[in-house]
JSON list of C-alpha atoms in Angstrom, two decimals:
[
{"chain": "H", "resi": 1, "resn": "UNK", "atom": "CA", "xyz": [-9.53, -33.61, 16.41]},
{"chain": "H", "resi": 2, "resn": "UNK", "atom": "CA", "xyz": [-12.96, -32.27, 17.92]},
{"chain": "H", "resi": 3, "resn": "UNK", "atom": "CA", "xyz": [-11.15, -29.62, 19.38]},
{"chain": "H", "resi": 4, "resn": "UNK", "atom": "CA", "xyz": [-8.84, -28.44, 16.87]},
{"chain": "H", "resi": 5, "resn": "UNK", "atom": "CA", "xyz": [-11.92, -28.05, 15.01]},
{"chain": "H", "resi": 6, "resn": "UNK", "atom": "CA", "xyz": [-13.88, -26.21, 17.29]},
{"chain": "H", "resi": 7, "resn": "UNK", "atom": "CA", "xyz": [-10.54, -23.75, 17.30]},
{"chain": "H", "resi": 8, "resn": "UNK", "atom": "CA", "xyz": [-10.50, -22.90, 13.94]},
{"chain": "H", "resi": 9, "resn": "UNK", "atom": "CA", "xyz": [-14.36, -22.41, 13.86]},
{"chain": "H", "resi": 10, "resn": "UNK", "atom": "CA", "xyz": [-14.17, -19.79, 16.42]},
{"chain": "H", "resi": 11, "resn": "UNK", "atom": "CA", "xyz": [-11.24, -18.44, 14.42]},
{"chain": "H", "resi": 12, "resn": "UNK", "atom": "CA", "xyz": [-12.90, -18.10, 11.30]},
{"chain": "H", "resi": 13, "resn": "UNK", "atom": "CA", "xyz": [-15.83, -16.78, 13.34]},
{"chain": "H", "resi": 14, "resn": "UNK", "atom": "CA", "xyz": [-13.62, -14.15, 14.81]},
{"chain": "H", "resi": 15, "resn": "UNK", "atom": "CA", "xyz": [-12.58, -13.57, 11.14]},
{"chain": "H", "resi": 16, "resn": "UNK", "atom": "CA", "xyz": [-15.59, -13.27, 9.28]},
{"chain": "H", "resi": 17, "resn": "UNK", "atom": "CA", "xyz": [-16.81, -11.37, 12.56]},
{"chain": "H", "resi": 18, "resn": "UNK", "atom": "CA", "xyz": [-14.14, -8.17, 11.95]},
{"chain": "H", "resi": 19, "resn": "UNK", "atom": "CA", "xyz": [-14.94, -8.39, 8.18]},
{"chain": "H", "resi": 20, "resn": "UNK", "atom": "CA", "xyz": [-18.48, -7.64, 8.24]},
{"chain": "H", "resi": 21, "resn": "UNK", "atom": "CA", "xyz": [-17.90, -4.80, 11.14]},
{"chain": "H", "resi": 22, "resn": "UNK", "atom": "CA", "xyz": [-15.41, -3.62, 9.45]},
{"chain": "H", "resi": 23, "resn": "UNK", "atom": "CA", "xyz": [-17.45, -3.36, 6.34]},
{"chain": "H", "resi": 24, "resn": "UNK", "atom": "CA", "xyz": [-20.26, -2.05, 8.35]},
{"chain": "H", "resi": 25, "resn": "UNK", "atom": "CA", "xyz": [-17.91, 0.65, 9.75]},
{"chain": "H", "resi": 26, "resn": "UNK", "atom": "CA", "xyz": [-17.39, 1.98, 6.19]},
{"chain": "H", "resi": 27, "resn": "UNK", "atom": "CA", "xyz": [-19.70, 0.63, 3.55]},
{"chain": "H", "resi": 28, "resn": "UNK", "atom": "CA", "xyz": [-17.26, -1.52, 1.86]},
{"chain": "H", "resi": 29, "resn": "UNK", "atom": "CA", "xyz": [-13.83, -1.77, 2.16]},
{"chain": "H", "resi": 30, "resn": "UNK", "atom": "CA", "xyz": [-13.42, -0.52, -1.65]},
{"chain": "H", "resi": 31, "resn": "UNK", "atom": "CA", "xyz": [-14.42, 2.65, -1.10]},
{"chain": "H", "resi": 32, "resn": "UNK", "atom": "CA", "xyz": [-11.97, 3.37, 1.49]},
{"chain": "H", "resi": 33, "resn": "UNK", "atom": "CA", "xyz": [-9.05, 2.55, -1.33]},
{"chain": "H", "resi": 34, "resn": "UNK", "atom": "CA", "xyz": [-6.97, 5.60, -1.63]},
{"chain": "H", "resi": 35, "resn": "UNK", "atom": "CA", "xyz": [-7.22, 8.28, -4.24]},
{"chain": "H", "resi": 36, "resn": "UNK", "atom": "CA", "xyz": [-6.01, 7.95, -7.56]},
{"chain": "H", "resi": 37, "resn": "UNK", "atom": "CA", "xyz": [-2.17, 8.62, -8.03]},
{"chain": "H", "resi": 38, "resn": "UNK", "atom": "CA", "xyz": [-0.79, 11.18, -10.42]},
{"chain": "H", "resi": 39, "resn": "UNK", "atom": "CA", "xyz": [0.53, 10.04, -14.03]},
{"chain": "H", "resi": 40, "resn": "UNK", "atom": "CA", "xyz": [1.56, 7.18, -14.30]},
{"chain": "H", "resi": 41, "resn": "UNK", "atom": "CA", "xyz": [-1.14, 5.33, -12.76]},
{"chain": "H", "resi": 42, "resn": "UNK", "atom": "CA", "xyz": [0.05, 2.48, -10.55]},
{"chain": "H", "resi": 43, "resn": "UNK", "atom": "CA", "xyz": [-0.60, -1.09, -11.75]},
{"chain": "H", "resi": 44, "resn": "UNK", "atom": "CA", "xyz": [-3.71, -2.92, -11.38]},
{"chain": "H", "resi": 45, "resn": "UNK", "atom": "CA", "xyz": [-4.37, -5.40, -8.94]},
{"chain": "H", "resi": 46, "resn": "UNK", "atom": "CA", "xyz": [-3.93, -8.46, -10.42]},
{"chain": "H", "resi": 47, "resn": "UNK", "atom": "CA", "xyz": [-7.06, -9.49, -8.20]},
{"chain": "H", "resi": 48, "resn": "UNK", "atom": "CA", "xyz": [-9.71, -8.59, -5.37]},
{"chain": "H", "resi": 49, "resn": "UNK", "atom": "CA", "xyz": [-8.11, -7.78, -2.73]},
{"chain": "H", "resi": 50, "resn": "UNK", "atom": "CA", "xyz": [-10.70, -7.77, -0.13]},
{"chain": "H", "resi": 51, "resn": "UNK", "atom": "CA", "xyz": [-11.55, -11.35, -1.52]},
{"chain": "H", "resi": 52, "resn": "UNK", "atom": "CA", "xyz": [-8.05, -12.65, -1.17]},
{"chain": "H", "resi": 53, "resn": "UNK", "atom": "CA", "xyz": [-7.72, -10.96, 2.53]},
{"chain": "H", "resi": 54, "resn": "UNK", "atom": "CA", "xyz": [-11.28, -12.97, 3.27]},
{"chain": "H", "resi": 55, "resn": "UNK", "atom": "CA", "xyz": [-9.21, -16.39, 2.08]},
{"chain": "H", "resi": 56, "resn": "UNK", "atom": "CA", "xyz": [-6.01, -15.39, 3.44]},
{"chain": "H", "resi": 57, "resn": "UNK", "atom": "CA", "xyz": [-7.46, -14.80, 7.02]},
{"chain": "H", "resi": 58, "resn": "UNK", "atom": "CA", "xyz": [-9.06, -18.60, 6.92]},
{"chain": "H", "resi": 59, "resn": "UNK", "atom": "CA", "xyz": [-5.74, -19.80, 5.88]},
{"chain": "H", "resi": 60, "resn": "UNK", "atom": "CA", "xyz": [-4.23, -18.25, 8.49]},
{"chain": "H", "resi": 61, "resn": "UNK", "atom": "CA", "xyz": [-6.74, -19.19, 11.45]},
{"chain": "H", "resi": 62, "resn": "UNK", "atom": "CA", "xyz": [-5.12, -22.88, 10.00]},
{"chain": "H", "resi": 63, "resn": "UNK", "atom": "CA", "xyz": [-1.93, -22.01, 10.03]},
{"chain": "H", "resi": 64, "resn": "UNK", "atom": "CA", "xyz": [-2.44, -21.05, 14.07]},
{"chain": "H", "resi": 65, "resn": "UNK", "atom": "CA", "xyz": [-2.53, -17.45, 13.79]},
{"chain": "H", "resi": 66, "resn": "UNK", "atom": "CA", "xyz": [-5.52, -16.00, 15.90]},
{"chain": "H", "resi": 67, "resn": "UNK", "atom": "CA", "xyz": [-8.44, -14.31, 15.24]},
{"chain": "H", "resi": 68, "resn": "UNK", "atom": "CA", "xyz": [-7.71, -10.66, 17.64]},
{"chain": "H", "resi": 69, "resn": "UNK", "atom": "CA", "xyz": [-4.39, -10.50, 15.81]},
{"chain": "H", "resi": 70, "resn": "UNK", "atom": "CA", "xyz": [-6.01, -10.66, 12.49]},
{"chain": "H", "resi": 71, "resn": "UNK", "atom": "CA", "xyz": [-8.53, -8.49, 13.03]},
{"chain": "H", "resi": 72, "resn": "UNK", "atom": "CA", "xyz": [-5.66, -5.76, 14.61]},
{"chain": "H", "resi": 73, "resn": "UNK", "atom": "CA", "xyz": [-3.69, -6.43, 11.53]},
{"chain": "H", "resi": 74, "resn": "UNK", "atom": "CA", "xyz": [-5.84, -6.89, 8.61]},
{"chain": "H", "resi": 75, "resn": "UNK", "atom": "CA", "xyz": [-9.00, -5.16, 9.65]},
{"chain": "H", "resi": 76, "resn": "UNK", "atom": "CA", "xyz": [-9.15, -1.92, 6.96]},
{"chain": "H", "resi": 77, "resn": "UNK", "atom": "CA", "xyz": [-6.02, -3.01, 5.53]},
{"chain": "H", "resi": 78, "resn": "UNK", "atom": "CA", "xyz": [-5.91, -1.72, 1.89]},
{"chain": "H", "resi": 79, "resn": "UNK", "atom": "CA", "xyz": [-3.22, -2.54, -0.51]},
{"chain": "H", "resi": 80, "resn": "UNK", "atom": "CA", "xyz": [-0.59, -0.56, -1.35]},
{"chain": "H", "resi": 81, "resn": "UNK", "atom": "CA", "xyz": [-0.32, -0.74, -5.37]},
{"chain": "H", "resi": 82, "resn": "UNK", "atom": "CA", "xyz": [2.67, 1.30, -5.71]},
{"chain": "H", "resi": 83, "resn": "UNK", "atom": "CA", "xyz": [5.19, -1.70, -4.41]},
{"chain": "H", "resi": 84, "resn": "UNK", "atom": "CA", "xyz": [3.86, -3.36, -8.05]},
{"chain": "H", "resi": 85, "resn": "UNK", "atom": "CA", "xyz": [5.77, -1.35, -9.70]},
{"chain": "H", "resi": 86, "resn": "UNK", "atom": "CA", "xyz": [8.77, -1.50, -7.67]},
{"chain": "H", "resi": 87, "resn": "UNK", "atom": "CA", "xyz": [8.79, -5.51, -8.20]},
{"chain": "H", "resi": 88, "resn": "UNK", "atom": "CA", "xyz": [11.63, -5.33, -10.83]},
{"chain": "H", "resi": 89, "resn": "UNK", "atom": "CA", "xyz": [13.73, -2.10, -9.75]},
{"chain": "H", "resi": 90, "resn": "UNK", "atom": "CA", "xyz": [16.08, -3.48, -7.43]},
{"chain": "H", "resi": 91, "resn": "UNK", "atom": "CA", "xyz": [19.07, -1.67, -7.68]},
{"chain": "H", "resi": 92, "resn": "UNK", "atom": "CA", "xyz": [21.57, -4.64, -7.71]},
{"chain": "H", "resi": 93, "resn": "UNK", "atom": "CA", "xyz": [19.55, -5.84, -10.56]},
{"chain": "H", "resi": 94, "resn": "UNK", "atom": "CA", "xyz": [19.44, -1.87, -12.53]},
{"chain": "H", "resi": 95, "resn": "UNK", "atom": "CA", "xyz": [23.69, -2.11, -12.99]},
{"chain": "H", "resi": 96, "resn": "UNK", "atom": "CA", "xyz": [26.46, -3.71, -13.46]},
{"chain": "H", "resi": 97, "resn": "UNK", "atom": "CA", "xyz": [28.16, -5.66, -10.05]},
{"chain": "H", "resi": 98, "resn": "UNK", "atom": "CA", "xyz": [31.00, -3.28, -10.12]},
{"chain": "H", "resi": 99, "resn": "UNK", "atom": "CA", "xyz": [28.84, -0.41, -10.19]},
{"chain": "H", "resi": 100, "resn": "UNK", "atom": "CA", "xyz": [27.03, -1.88, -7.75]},
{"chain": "H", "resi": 101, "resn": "UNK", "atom": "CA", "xyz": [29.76, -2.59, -5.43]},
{"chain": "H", "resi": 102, "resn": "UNK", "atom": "CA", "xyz": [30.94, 1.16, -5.79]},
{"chain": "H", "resi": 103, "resn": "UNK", "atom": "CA", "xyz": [27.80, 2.20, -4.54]},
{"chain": "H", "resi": 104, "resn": "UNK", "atom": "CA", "xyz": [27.69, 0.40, -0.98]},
{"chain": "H", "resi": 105, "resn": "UNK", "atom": "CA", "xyz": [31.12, -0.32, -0.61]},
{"chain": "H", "resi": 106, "resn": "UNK", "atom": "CA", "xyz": [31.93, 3.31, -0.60]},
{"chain": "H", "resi": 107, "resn": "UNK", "atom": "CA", "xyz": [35.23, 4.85, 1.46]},
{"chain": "H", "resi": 108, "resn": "UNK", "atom": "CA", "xyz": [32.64, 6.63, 3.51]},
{"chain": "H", "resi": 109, "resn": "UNK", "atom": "CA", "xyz": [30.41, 3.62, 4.15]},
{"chain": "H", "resi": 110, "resn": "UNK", "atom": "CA", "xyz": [33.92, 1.95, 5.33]},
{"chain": "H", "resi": 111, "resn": "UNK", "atom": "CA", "xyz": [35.22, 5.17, 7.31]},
{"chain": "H", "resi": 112, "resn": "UNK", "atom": "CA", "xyz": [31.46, 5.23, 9.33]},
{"chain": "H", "resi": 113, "resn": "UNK", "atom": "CA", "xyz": [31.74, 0.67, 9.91]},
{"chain": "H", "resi": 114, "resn": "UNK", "atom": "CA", "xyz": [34.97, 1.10, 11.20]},
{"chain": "H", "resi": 115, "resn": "UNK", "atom": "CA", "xyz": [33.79, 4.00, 13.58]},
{"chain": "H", "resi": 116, "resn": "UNK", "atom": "CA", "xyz": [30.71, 1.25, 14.62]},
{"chain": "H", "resi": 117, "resn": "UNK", "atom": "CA", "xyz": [33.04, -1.34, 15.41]},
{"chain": "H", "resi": 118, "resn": "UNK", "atom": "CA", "xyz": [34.58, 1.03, 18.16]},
{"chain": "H", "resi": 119, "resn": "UNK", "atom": "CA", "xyz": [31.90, 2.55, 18.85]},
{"chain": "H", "resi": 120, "resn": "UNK", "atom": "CA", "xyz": [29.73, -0.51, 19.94]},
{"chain": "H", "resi": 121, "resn": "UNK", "atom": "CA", "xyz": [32.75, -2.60, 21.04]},
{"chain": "H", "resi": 122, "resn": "UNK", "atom": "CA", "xyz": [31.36, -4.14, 24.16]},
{"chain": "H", "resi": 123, "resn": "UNK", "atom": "CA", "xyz": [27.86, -5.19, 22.60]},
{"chain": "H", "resi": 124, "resn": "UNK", "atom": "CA", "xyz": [29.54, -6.69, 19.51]},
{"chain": "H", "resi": 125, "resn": "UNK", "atom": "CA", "xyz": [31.75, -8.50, 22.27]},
{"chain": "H", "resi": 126, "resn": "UNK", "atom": "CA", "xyz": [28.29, -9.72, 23.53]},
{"chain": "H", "resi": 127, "resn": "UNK", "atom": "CA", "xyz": [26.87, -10.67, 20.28]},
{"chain": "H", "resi": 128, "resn": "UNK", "atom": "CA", "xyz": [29.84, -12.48, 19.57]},
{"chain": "H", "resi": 129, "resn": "UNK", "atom": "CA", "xyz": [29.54, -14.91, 22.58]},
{"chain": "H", "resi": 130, "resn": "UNK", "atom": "CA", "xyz": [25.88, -15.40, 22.44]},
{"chain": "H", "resi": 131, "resn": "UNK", "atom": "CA", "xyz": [25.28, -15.99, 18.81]},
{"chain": "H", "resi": 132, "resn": "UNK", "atom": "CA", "xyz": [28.60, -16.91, 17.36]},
{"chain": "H", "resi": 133, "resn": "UNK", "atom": "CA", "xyz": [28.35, -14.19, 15.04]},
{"chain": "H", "resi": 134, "resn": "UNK", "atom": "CA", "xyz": [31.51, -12.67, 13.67]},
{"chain": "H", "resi": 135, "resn": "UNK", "atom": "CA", "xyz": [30.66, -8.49, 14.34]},
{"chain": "H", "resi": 136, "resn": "UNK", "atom": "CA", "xyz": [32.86, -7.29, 11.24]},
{"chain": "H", "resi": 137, "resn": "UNK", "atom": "CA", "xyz": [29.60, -9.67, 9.52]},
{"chain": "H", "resi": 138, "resn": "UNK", "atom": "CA", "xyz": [27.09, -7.72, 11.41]},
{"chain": "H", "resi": 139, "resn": "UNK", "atom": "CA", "xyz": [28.38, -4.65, 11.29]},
{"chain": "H", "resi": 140, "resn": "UNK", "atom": "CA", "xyz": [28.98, -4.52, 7.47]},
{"chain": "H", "resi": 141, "resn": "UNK", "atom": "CA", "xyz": [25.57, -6.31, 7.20]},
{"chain": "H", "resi": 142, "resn": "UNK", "atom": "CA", "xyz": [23.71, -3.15, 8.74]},
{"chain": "H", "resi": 143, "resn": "UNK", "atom": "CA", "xyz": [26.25, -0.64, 6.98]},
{"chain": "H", "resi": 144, "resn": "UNK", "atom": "CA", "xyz": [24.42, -2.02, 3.65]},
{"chain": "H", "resi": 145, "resn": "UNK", "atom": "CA", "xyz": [21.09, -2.71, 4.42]},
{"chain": "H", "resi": 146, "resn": "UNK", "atom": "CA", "xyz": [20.22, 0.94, 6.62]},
{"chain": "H", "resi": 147, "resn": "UNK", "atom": "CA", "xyz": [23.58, 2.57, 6.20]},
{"chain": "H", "resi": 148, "resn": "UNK", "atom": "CA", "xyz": [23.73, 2.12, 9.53]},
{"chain": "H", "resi": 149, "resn": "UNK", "atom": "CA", "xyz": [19.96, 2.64, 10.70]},
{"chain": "H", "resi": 150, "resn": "UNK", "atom": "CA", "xyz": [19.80, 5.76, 8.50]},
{"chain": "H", "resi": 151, "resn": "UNK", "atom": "CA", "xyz": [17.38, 4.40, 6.01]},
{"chain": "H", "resi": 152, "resn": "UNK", "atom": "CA", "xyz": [15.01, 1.58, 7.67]},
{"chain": "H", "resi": 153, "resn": "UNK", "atom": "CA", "xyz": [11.96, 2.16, 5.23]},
{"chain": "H", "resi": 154, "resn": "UNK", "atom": "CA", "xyz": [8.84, 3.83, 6.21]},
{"chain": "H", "resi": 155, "resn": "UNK", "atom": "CA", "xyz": [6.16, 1.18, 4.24]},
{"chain": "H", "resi": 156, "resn": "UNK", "atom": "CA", "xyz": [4.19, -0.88, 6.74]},
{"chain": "H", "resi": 157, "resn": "UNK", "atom": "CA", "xyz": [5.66, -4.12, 6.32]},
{"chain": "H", "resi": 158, "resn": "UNK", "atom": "CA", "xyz": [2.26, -6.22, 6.44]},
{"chain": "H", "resi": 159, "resn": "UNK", "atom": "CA", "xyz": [0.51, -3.52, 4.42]},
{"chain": "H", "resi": 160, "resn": "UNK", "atom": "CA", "xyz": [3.26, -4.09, 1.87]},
{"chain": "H", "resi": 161, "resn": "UNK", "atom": "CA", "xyz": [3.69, -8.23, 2.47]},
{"chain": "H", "resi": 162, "resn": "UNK", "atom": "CA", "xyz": [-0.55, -8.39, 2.33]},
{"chain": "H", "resi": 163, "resn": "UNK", "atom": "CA", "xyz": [0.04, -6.72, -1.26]},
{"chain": "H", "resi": 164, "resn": "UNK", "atom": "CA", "xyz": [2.73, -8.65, -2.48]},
{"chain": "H", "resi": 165, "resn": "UNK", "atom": "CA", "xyz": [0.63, -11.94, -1.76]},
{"chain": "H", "resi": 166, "resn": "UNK", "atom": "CA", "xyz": [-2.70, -10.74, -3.26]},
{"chain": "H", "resi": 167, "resn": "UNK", "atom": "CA", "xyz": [-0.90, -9.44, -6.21]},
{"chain": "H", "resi": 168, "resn": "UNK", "atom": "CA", "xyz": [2.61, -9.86, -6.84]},
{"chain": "H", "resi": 169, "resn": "UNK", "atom": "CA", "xyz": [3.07, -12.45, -9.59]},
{"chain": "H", "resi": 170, "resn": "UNK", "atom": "CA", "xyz": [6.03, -14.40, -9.10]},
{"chain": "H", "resi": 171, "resn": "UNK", "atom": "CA", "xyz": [6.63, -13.00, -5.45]},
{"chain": "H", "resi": 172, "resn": "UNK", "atom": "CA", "xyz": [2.99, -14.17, -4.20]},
{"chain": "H", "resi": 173, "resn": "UNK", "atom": "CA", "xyz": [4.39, -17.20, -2.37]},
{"chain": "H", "resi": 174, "resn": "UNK", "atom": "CA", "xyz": [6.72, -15.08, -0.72]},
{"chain": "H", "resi": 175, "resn": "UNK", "atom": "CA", "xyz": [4.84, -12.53, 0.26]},
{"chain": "H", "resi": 176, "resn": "UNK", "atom": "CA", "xyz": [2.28, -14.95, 2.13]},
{"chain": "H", "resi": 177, "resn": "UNK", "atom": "CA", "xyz": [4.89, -16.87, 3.70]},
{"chain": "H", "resi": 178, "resn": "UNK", "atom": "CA", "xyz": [6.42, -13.63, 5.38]},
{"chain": "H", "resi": 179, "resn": "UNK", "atom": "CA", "xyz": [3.27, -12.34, 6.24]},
{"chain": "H", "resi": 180, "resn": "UNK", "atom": "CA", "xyz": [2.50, -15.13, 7.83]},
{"chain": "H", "resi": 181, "resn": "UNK", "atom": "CA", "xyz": [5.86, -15.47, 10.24]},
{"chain": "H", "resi": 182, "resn": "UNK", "atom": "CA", "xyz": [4.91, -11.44, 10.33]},
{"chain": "H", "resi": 183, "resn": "UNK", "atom": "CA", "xyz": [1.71, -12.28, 12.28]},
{"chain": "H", "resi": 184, "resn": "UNK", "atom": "CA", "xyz": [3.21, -14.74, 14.12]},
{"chain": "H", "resi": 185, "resn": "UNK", "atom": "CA", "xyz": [5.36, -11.69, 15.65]},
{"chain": "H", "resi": 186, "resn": "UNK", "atom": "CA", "xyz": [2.55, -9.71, 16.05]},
{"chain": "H", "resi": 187, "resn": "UNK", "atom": "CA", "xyz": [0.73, -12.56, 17.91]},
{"chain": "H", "resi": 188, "resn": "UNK", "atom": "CA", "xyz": [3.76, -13.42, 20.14]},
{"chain": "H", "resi": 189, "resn": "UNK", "atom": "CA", "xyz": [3.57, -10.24, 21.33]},
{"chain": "H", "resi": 190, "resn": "UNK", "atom": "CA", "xyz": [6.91, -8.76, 20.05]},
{"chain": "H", "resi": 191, "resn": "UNK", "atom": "CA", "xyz": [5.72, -5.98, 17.65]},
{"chain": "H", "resi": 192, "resn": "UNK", "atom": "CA", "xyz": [2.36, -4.76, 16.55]},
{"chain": "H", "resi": 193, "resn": "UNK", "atom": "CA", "xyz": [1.53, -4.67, 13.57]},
{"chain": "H", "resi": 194, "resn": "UNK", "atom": "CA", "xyz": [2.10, -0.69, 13.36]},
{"chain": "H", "resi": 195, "resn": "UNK", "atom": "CA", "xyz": [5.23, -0.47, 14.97]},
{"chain": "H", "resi": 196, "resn": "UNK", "atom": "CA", "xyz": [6.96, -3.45, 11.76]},
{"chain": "H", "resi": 197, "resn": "UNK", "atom": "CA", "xyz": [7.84, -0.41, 9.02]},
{"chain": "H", "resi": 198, "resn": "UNK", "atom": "CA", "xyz": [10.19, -0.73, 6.64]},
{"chain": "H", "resi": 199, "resn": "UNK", "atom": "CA", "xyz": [10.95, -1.32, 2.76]},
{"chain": "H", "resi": 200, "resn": "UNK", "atom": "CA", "xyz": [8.30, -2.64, 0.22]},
{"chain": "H", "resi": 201, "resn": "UNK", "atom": "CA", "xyz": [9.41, -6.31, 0.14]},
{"chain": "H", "resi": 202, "resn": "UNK", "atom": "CA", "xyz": [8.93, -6.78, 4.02]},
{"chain": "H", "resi": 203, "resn": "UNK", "atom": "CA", "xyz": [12.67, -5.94, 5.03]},
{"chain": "H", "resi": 204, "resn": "UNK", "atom": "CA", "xyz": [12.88, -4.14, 8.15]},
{"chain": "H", "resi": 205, "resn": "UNK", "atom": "CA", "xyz": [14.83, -2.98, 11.40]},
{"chain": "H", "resi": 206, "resn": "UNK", "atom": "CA", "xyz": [18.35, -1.84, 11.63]},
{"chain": "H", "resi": 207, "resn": "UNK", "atom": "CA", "xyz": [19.72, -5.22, 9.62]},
{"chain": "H", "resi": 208, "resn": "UNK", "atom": "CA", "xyz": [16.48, -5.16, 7.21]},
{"chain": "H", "resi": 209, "resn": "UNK", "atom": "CA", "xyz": [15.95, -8.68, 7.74]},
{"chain": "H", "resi": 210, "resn": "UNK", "atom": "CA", "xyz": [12.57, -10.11, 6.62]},
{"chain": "H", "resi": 211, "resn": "UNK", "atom": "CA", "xyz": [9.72, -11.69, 9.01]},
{"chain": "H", "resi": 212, "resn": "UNK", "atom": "CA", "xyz": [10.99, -15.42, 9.03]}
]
């Protein structure tokens, strides 16, 4: 108990340690928020967003996550207030399901899968053995979601996640609890946090899965 409280006091020292340099560094981190957007404004933050990272960084010094890989990830971090108004424009939601299905089940979307399945015959064979998972799945999977790596986002995915929990309404929860298993990646060692782009909800990669 002693020492899994000594643990998170150096974490939140390391914390509150790349906050106040960071603040140091440039006055405050509101003035480094970026300049205003042409007409329509975006929304407003729902919130303070440098007092929700503050809170968010103790959390996650509980939650295991330490204090080098916050201060890599977080440290500067701004949000990006454009994804707010992107929180109800999902396509599949904007038509109807036939409509929808027209879109991404296009006879060029099929010609290009079937192509992949040739194409990448021996890995699918691979992926099939390993993981159990059937490749006309996978394959139509990343048709879909990147049109087959074409379109993988360019947002940073815990810019956008870090957003989405300060601010997004309803998708708050979810946007801590991704960027959470996001900077569990980070810390692992897998990705940095500058090299996980992709769309404004935290999808990313060929397959556009999310963090967890």
């Amino acid at each position: 108990m002693t020492w899994g409280l000594v643990n998170r006091r150096s974490g939140c020292g390391m914390v509150h340690a790349f906050l106040k340099s960071a603040a140091l560094c440039g006055a405050s981190f509101a003035a480094l928020a970026p300049a205003a957007f042409s007409a329509p404004p975006p929304p407003a933050l729902t919130q303070d967003f440098s007092a929700w990272r503050a809170l968010f960084a103790l959390r996650a010094v509980d939650a295991g996550i330490g204090g080098a890989t916050l201060a890599a990830a977080l440290g500067g971090l701004e949000p990006d207030r454009s994804i707010l108004a992107l929180l109800d424009s999902q396509p599949e939601l904007d038509r109807t399901v036939w409509d929808y299905l027209d879109l991404i089940v296009s006879d060029e979307r099929i010609m290009r899968g079937r192509a992949k399945l040739a194409e990448h015959e021996s890995l699918l064979d691979s992926i099939e053995v390993a993981h159990g998972v059937d490749r006309h799945i996978l394959v139509a999977i990343w048709g879909i979601e990147s049109t087959f790596g074409d379109k993988i986002g360019s947002r940073g995915v815990v810019r956008s996640l870090a957003t989405l929990a300060c601010c997004g309404g309803r998708r708050a929860r979810y946007g801590e609890e991704q960027l959470l298993a996001a900077l569990r990646i980070v810390e692992r060692g897998d990705r940095t946090a500058a090299d996980m782009v992709g769309s404004w909800a935290g999808a990313m990669g060929q397959t556009q899965f999310i963090p967890t």
